[in-house]
Amino acid sequence: MIEINQVTKWYGDYQVLKKCSTRVEKGEVVVVCGPSGSGKSTLIKCVNALEPYQEGAILVDGIEVGNPKTDLPDLRTRVGMVFQNFELFPHLTIEQNIMLAQRDVLGRSSELARKKAKGLLDRVGLADQAPKYPSQLSGGQQQRVAIARALAMDPKAMLFDEPTSALDPEMISEVLDVMTGLARDGMTMMVVTHEMGFARRVANRVIFIDSGEIVEDCPTDEFFAGNRNPRTESFLSKILNH
Amino acid sequence: MQIWNWSGFFSYLINPYILNGVLTTIWLTVVSLIGGLVLGFVVALMRRSNLRLVTVFAKFYIWLFRGTPLLVQLIVIYTALPQLGIRFSVIEAALLGLALNEAAYLAEIIRAGIDAVPDGQSRAGRALGMTERSIMRHIVMPQAFKVIIPPLGNSVNGLLKTTSVTSVISMEELLRRTQVLIQEKFMVLELFAVAAIYYLLLTTLWDFVQRRIEKKFGQSTQKLSLEDQR
Ligand SMILES: Nc1ncnc2c1ncn2[C@@H]1O[C@H](COP(=O)(O)OP(=O)(O)O)[C@@H](O)[C@H]1O
Ligand SMILES: [Mg+2]
């Protein structure tokens, strides 16, 4: 579904990604972890062309992302994205947040878009919040709305960039539960997170990135069983010890 | 000659010639505001462009029109350009000068409004497959609007009074008509008082409208009315 091949990216003369390669099969959940500033966000932003890359190739559903001829808006509707800071539209109600791109991009009628929004809000456990504005919701609720908003486009894969790291601890599980449900339903997911419990329970594979390099890329069991690269080891001991 | 002629004052207060001048001032304001908004929006977008040449041009435009007096701009448009073969009627020259000048101020106000919307908002729209145009229209501008309204309102207040500058190219708005009557009737104080009262009336009415708009879109003037021009 997602194939990343020898991707290299520079910010000016700073190399953020160094020949990164990996693939995410249909229905697979891959967790990406690594120290802050290692290039995790940059890597997944390259997947839906929010960031350009200079070398290598990324294929999403068979389409080359870096090809100048690629219809980017079309590509992006196939890949949903959830951000650390939710990025709900503050001037729109929850329902309108989920309806906007359905109508604008997919050209759905407003009845259809509303019906879809209602169904998805129900799925993330927020059916009664439709008429409210984002600022009236808790962080955990906002992030669940953001997930519903991305799902409304019927994406074939979902990207998550640290979806729980801006949340108060008591709200983390409500978001992870929604994501777990999605994974169980067969969604293809690439998730940047440091929630190792989630990785252990849900991920098929875990990738560890350090300084723009993919240092580790292995099945979840192996990743947690040991036999890891020393850099992975030192990172994990830091995040698991508190 | 008496110092203050009450009956003269009252008769000019309801004089059709003056009242027509008031109407001219109003439509000059409205039309040049619309022109200024459209052009200002374009310049604001150019100012934020990725193409260096476009940005430089927008900056130059803003620098030029904010850095020179409207009076000079009007005289150039009305009397200097004809020497190059570009001729405008008084009305055209007045509207052009006002709109070009206003656009330079509005471009900065609009740009500040757009810049106030976090990049993450556009990124979220892009990630949903929306085009840049849609993002601007449905996500960025509605949010920028809140920031733009207070300084825009103040700018309209300024514009109501600034239209009087077009009297120098004999545009027959309120001030020009007041001056014409003064030349005939010599009631300097009475006539200027009448003109002042009408300007006050217009700006007060606008203040009232502005407050209603701000209330509707919920943001206080104090917070953002840094813009003070001319
Ligand atoms: N727009 C940018 N311009 C320059 N450098 C950037 C930009 N965005 C990120 N970087 C740098 O690239 C590196 C990787 O960033 P990022 O992918 O956000 O890391 P992570 O998500 O793993 O914390 C960091 O060192 C960051 O400072
Ligand atoms: Mg990041």
Short mmCIF file of C-alpha atoms in Angstrom, two decimals, chain B residues 15-29 32 70 74 90-91 94-95 98 158-181 191-192 194-196 198-199 202:
data_model
loop_
_atom_site.label_atom_id
_atom_site.label_comp_id
_atom_site.label_asym_id
_atom_site.label_seq_id
_atom_site.Cartn_x
_atom_site.Cartn_y
_atom_site.Cartn_z
CA ASN B 15 -28.75 72.59 0.81
CA PRO B 16 -29.24 70.10 -2.10
CA TYR B 17 -25.88 71.07 -3.62
CA ILE B 18 -24.11 70.15 -0.37
CA LEU B 19 -26.25 67.04 0.17
CA ASN B 20 -25.27 65.82 -3.27
CA GLY B 21 -21.65 66.34 -2.26
CA VAL B 22 -22.30 64.13 0.78
CA LEU B 23 -23.70 61.42 -1.48
CA THR B 24 -20.64 61.70 -3.70
CA THR B 25 -18.39 61.29 -0.66
CA ILE B 26 -20.31 58.15 0.29
CA TRP B 27 -20.12 56.45 -3.08
CA LEU B 28 -16.50 57.48 -3.53
CA THR B 29 -15.78 55.73 -0.24
CA SER B 32 -12.78 52.88 -3.70
CA LEU B 70 -2.35 60.61 -1.71
CA LEU B 74 -3.78 62.09 -7.42
CA VAL B 90 -11.86 63.51 -12.79
CA ILE B 91 -14.02 60.71 -11.46
CA ALA B 94 -10.24 60.14 -8.09
CA LEU B 95 -11.41 56.52 -7.86
CA LEU B 98 -8.19 56.33 -3.79
CA GLY B 158 -10.06 57.11 7.52
CA LEU B 159 -11.19 56.65 3.94
CA LEU B 160 -14.43 58.59 4.54
CA LYS B 161 -12.31 61.62 5.40
CA THR B 162 -9.54 60.93 2.92
CA THR B 163 -11.94 61.23 -0.01
CA SER B 164 -11.80 64.99 0.65
CA VAL B 165 -8.28 65.02 -0.80
CA THR B 166 -9.78 64.41 -4.25
CA SER B 167 -11.11 67.97 -4.10
CA VAL B 168 -7.67 69.08 -5.34
CA ILE B 169 -8.41 67.55 -8.73
CA SER B 170 -11.86 69.19 -8.55
CA MET B 171 -13.78 66.01 -7.73
CA GLU B 172 -17.11 67.39 -6.58
CA GLU B 173 -17.43 65.69 -3.24
CA LEU B 174 -18.45 67.29 0.05
CA LEU B 175 -15.33 69.38 0.67
CA ARG B 176 -15.05 70.63 -2.91
CA ARG B 177 -18.69 71.72 -2.95
CA THR B 178 -18.23 73.44 0.40
CA GLN B 179 -15.27 75.35 -0.99
CA VAL B 180 -17.19 76.34 -4.12
CA LEU B 181 -19.98 77.81 -2.01
CA LEU B 191 -19.91 76.31 5.52
CA PHE B 192 -16.92 74.54 7.04
CA VAL B 194 -21.65 72.22 7.83
CA ALA B 195 -18.99 70.10 6.14
CA ALA B 196 -17.51 69.06 9.49
CA TYR B 198 -21.52 65.82 7.75
CA TYR B 199 -18.11 64.15 8.10
CA LEU B 202 -20.74 59.74 8.40
#
